[in-house]
Coordinates of C-alpha atoms in Angstrom, one line a residue:
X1 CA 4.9 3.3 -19.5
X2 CA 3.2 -0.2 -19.6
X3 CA -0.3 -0.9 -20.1
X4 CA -1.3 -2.9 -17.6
X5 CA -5.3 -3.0 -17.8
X6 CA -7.8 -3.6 -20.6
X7 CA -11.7 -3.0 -20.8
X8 CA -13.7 -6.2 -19.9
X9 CA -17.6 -5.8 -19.5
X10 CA -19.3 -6.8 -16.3
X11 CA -20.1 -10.4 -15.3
X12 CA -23.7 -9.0 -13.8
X13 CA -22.2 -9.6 -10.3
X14 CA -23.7 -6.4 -8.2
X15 CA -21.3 -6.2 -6.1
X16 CA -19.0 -4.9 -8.2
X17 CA -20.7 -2.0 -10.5
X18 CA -19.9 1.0 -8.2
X19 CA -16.2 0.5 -7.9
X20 CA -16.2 0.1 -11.7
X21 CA -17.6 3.5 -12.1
X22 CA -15.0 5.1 -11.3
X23 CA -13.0 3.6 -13.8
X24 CA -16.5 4.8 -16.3
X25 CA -15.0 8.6 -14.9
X26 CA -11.3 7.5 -15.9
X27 CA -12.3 6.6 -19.3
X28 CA -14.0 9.6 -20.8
X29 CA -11.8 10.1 -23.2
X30 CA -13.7 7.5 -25.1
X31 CA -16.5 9.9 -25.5
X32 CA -18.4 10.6 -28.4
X33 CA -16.6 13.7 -29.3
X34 CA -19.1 15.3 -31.4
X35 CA -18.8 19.2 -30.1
X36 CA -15.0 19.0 -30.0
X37 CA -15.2 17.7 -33.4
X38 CA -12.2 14.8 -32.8
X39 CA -12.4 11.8 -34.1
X40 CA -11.4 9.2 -31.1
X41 CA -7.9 8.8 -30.5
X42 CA -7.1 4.7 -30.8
X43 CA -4.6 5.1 -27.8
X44 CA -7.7 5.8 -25.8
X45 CA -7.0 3.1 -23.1
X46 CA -6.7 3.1 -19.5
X47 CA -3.2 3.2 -19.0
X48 CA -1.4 2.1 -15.1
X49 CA 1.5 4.8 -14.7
X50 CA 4.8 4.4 -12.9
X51 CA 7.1 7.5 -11.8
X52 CA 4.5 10.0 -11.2
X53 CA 3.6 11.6 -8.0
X54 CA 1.6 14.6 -6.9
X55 CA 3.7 17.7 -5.4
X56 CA 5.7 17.4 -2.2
X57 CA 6.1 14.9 0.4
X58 CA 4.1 11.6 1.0
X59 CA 2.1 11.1 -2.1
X60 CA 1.2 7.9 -3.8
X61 CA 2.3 7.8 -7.5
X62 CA 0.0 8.7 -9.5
X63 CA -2.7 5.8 -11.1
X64 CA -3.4 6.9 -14.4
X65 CA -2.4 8.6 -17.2
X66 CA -5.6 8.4 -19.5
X67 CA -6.1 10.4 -22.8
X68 CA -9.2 11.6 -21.8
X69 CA -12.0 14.1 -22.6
X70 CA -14.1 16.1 -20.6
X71 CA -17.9 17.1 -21.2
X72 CA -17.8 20.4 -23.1
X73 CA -18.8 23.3 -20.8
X74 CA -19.0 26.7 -22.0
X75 CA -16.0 28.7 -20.0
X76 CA -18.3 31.0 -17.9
X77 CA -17.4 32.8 -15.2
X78 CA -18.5 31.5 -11.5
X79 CA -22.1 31.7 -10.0
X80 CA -22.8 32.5 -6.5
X81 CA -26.1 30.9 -6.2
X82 CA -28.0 30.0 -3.1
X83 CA -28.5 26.1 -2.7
X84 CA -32.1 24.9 -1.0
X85 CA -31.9 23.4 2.1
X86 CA -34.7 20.7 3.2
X87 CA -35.5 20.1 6.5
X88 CA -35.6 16.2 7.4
X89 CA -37.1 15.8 10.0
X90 CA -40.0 18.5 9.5
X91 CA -40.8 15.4 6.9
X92 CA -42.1 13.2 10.1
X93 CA -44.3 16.0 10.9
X94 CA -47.7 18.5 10.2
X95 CA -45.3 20.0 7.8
X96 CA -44.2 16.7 5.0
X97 CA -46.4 17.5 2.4
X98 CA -45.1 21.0 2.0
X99 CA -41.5 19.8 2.6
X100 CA -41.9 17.0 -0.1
X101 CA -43.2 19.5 -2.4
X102 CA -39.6 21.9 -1.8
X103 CA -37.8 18.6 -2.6
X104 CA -39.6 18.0 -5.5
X105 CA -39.1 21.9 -6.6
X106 CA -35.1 21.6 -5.7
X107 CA -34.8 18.1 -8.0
X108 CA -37.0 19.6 -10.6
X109 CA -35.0 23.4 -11.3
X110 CA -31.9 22.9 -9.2
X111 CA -30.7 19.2 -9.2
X112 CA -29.2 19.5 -5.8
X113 CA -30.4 20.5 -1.8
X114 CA -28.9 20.8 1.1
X115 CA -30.2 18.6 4.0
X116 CA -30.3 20.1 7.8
X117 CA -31.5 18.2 10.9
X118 CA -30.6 15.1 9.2
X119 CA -29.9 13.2 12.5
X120 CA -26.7 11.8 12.2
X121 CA -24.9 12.5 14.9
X122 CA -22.0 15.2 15.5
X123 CA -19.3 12.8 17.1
X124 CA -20.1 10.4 14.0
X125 CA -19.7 13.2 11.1
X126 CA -16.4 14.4 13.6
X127 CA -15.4 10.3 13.4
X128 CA -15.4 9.7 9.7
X129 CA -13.4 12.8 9.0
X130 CA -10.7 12.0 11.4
X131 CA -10.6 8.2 10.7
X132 CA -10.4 9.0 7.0
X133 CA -7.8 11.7 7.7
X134 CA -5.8 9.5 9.6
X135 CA -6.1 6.8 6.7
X136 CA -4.5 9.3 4.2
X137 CA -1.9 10.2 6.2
X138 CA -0.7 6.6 6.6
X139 CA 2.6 6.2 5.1
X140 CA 2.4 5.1 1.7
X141 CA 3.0 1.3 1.6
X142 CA 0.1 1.1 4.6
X143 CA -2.7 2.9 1.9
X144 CA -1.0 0.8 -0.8
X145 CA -2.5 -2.4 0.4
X146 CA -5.6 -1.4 -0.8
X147 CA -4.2 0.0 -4.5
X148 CA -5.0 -2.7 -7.3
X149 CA -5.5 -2.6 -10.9
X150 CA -8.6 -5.1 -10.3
X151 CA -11.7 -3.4 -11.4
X152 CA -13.7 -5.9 -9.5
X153 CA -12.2 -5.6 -6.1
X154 CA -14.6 -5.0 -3.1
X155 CA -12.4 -2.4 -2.2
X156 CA -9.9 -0.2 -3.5
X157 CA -7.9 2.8 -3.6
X158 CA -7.8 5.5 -6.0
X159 CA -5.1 7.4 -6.7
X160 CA -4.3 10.4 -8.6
X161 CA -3.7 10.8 -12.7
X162 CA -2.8 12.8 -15.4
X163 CA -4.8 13.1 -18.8
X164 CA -1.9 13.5 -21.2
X165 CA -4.2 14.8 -24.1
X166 CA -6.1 17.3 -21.9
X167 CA -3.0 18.5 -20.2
X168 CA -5.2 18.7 -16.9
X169 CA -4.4 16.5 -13.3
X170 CA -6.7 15.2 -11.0
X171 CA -5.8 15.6 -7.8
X172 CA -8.0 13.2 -5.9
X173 CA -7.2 10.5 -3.9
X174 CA -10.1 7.8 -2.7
X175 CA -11.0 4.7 -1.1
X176 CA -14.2 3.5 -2.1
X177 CA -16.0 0.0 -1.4
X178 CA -19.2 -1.4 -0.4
X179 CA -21.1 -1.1 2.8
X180 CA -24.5 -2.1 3.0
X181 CA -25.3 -4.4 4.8
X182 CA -22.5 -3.1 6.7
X183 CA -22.2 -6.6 8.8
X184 CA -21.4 -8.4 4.8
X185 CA -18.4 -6.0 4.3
X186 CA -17.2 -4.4 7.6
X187 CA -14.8 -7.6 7.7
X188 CA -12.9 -6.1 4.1
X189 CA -12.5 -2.6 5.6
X190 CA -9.1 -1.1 6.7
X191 CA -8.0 -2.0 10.4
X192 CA -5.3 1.1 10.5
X193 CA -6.3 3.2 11.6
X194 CA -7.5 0.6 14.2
X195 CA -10.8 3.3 14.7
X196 CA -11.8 3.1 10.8
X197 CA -14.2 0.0 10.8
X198 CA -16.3 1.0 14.1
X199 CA -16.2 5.0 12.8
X200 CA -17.1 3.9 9.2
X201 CA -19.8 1.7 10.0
X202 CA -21.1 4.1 12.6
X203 CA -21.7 7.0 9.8
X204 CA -22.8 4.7 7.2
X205 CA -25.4 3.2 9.4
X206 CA -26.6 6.7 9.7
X207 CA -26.4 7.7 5.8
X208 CA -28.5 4.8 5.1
X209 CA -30.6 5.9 7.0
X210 CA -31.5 9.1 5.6
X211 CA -31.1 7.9 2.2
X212 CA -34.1 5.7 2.9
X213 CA -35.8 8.5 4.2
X214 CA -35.1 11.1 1.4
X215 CA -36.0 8.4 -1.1
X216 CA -39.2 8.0 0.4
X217 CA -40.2 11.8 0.2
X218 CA -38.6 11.7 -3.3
X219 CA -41.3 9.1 -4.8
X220 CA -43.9 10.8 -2.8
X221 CA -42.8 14.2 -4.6
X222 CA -43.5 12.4 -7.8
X223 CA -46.9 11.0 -6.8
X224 CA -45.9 7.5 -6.7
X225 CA -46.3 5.3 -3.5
X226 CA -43.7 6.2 -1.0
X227 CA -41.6 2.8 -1.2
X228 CA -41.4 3.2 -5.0
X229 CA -38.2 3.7 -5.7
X230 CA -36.9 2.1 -2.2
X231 CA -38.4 -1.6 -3.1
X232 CA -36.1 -1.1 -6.5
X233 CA -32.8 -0.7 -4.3
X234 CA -29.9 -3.2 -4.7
X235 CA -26.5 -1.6 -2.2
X236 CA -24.8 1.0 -1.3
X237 CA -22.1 2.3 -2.2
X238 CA -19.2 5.1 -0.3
X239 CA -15.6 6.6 -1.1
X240 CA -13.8 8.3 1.3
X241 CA -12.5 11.4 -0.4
X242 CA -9.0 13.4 -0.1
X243 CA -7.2 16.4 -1.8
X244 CA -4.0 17.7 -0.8
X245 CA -3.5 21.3 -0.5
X246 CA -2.5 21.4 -4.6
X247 CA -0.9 24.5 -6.1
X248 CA -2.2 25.4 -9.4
X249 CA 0.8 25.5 -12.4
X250 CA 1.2 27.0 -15.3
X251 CA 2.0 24.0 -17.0
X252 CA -0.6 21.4 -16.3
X253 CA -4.8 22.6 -15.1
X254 CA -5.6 20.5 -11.6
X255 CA -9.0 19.8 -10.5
X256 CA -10.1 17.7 -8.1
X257 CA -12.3 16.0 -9.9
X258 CA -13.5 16.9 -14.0
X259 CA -17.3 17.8 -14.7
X260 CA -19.7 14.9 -14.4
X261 CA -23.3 13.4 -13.3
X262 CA -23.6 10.0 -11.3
X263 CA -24.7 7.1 -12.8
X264 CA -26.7 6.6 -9.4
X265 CA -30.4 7.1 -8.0
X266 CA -29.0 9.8 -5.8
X267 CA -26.0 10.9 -4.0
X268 CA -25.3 11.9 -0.8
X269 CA -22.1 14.0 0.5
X270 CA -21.2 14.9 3.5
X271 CA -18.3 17.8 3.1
X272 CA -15.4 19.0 5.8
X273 CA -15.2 22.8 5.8
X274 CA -13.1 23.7 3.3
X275 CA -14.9 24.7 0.1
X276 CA -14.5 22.7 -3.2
X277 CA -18.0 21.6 -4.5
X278 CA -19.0 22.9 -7.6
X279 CA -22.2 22.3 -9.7
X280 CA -23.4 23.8 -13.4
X281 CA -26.0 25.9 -13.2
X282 CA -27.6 28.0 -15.9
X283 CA -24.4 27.5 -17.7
X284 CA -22.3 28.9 -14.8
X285 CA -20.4 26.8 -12.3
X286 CA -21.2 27.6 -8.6
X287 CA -20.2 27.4 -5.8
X288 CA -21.4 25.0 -3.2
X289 CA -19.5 26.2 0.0
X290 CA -20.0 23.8 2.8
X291 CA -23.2 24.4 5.7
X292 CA -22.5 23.4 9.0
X293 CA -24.6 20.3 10.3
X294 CA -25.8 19.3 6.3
X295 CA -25.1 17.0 3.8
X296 CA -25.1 18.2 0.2
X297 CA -27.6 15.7 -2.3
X298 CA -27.3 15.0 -5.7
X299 CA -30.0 13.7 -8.6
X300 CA -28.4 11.0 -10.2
X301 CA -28.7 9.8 -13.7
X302 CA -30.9 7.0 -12.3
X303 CA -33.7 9.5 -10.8
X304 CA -33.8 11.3 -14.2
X305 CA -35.1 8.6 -15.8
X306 CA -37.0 7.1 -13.1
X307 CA -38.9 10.9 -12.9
X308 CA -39.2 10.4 -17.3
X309 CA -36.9 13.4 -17.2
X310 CA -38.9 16.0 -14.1
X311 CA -35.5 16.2 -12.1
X312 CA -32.3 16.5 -14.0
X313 CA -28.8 14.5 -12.8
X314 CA -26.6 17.2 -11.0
X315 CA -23.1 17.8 -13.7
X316 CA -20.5 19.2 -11.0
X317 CA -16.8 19.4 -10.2
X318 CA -14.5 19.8 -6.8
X319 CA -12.3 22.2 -7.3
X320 CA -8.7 22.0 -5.3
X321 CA -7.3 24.4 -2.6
X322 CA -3.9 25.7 -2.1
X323 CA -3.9 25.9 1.2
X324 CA -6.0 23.3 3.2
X325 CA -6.7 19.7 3.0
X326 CA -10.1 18.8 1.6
X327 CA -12.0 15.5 2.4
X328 CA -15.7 14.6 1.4
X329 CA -17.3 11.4 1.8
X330 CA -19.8 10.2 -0.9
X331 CA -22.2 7.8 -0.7
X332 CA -24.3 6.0 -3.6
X333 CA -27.4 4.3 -3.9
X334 CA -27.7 2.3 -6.5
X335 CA -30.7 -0.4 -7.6
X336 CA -30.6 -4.4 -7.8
X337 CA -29.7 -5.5 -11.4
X338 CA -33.0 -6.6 -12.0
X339 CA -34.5 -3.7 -10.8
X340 CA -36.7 -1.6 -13.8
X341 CA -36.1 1.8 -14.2
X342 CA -37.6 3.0 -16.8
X343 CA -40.7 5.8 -16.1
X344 CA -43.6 4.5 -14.4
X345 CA -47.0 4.7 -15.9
X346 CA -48.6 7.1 -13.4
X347 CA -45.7 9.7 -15.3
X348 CA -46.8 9.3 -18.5
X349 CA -49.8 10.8 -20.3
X350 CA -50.8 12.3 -23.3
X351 CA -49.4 15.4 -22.4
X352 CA -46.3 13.6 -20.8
X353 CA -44.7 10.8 -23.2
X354 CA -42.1 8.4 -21.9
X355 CA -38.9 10.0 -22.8
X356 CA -37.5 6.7 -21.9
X357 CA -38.3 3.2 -22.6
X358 CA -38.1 0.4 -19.2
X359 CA -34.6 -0.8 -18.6
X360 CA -33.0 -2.8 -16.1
X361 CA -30.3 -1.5 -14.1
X362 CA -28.0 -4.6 -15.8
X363 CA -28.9 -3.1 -18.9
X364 CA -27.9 0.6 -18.2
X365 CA -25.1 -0.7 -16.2
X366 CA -23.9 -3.0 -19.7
X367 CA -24.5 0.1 -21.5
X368 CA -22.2 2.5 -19.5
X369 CA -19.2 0.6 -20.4
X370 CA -20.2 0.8 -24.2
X371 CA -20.7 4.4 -24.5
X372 CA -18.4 6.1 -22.4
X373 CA -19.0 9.4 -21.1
X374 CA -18.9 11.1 -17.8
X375 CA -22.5 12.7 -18.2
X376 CA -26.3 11.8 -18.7
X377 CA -25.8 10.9 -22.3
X378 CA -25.5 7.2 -20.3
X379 CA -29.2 7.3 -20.9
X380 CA -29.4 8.2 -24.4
X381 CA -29.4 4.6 -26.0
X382 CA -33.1 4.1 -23.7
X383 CA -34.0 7.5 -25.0
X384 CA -37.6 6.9 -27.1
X385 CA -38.9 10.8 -27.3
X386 CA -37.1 14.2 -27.2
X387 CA -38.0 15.5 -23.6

């Protein structure tokens, strides 16, 4: 095994803070492991691993093997919640004030919604799954052109790893890289399969789209002027998502992906059919099984503070499946580097203090890479009152 990658902070360059993210999810292990009671192990570096290979046929070798640590979640058994579902396009009717008040109700106690009559297009959800299916079932040298160690890379692909310490694989595979404005970064996009750039910028045309409009009814639901939060926006942000059908073993636990929030304003997925989703609530992990015609949105880390705490980032999971392929596609909106987030004045009273104190996205983004963890506790160094 040769370590092949070391920790560098960011330059400030925006256009590379998303796809370093990931790498924010890869490193948990340098968490603060105060429940577990650990000290931190020194060997708690990315490591680049050679040899290793998910089950059967096809599969890249595996990217990492990380010592990592996961956020400490009660085992509980599973919830089978109900999950709100908002109706976009009642918000351009009589009806918006009482749909921006169930959106602000859903961030407020659940973290999450679905969204139904979204308006993107059934051929375009139908065209991202099958161009991103196709993309994984390349052969592996084709998807390999993409694979670099390069943190800073406008694109990349994200293979599976294994967290020696935690005895626990990750299953999923990704391609993640920027898109918006789609014309700036179309040109960096895969051309096999030869329908991925007019299928991918299709869909994330659309996704913008409603993320603009969801935003707007989001700083509404706050009572704050409806462009609030969108005049502080600096990209977006997708990775195509993929899981193998993945037997479970008695030697090693495999997830798709471990327990985390998003270091985002929101996040948008758009899920296949097969079930896989899970999020933590009132200490139980639920179920989100997929709704035809929706996307599934998240509260990001982001919003929380931007709301001085109202609506809560969403800590979930995907789970794998033994039998059938899974694919999701999540997209991110993240602000411009300059861009304040800390809570705005019309949130804070004498009955309401500022939990947190104004920060720049730079500054939250400099700070992720200091303290690393895969939850909220991003926050806590801009933390100036107990909510």
């Amino acid at each position: 095994m040769k370590l092949t990658w070391q920790l560098d902070l960011p330059r400030g360059s925006n256009i590379t803070q998303l796809i370093n993210y990931e790498l924010v999810n890869l490193l948990s292990g340098l968490l603060e492991s105060v429940r577990l009671k650990k000290p931190l192990m020194p060997s708690s570096m990315l490591q680049v691993a050679e040899g290793l290979a998910l089950p059967g046929a096809k599969h890249l070798p595996t990217t990492y093997t990380a010592p990592i640590s996961t956020p400490t979640i009660p085992e509980v058994e599973l919830s089978h919640g109900s999950i709100p579902i908002i109706d976009l396009e009642a918000l351009h009717g009589p009806r918006r004030s009482n749909i921006v008040k169930q959106l602000g109700h859903a961030c407020q106690h659940q973290g999450f919604f679905a969204v139904k009559n979204h308006g993107i297009p059934k051929r375009t959800v139908n065209g991202i799954f099958d161009t991103t299916r196709e993309f994984f079932h390349l052969p592996v040298e084709e998807r390999m052109k993409f694979h670099t160690p390069d943190p800073n890379s406008e694109i990349r692909l994200m293979t599976a790893y294994k967290d020696e310490v935690e005895n626990l694989f990750i299953a999923r595979e990704s391609l993640k890289f920027h898109c918006h404005p789609v014309e700036n970064y179309v040109n960096k996009w895969p051309t096999n399969p030869t329908s991925f750039r007019k299928k991918a910028a299709e869909y994330l045309t659309n996704v913008r789209r409603v993320e603009l409009t969801l935003l707007d009814a989001i700083s509404e639901s706050l009572g704050l002027e409806r462009d609030y939060i969108e005049k502080r926006l600096g990209g977006h942000y997708v990775s195509l998502n993929y899981y193998r059908a993945c037997e479970q073993s008695d030697l090693v636990t495999t997830l798709g992906v471990r327990g985390h929030t998003d270091p985002t304003v929101i996040t948008i997925l758009l899920q296949d059919d097969v079930p896989g989703l899970q999020v933590l609530s009132e200490g139980k992990w639920m179920d989100v099984n997929p709704i035809p015609d929706t996307v599934v949105v998240h509260v990001g880390d982001l919003l929380q503070a931007i709301s001085n705490y109202r609506y809560k980032s969403l800590l979930h999971q995907a789970v794998v499946n033994s039998d059938k392929e899974r694919m999701s596609i999540a997209s991110y909106c993240y602000p411009s580097s300059d861009a304040m987030i800390g809570p705005p004045k019309e949130l804070i009273d004498n009955n309401n203090p500022a939990v947190y104190k104004d920060f720049t996205y730079g500054e939250f983004y400099k700070q992720m890479w200091k303290v690393i963890t895969p939850t909220d506790k991003r926050l806590d160094s801009f933390k100036i009152s107990a909510p």
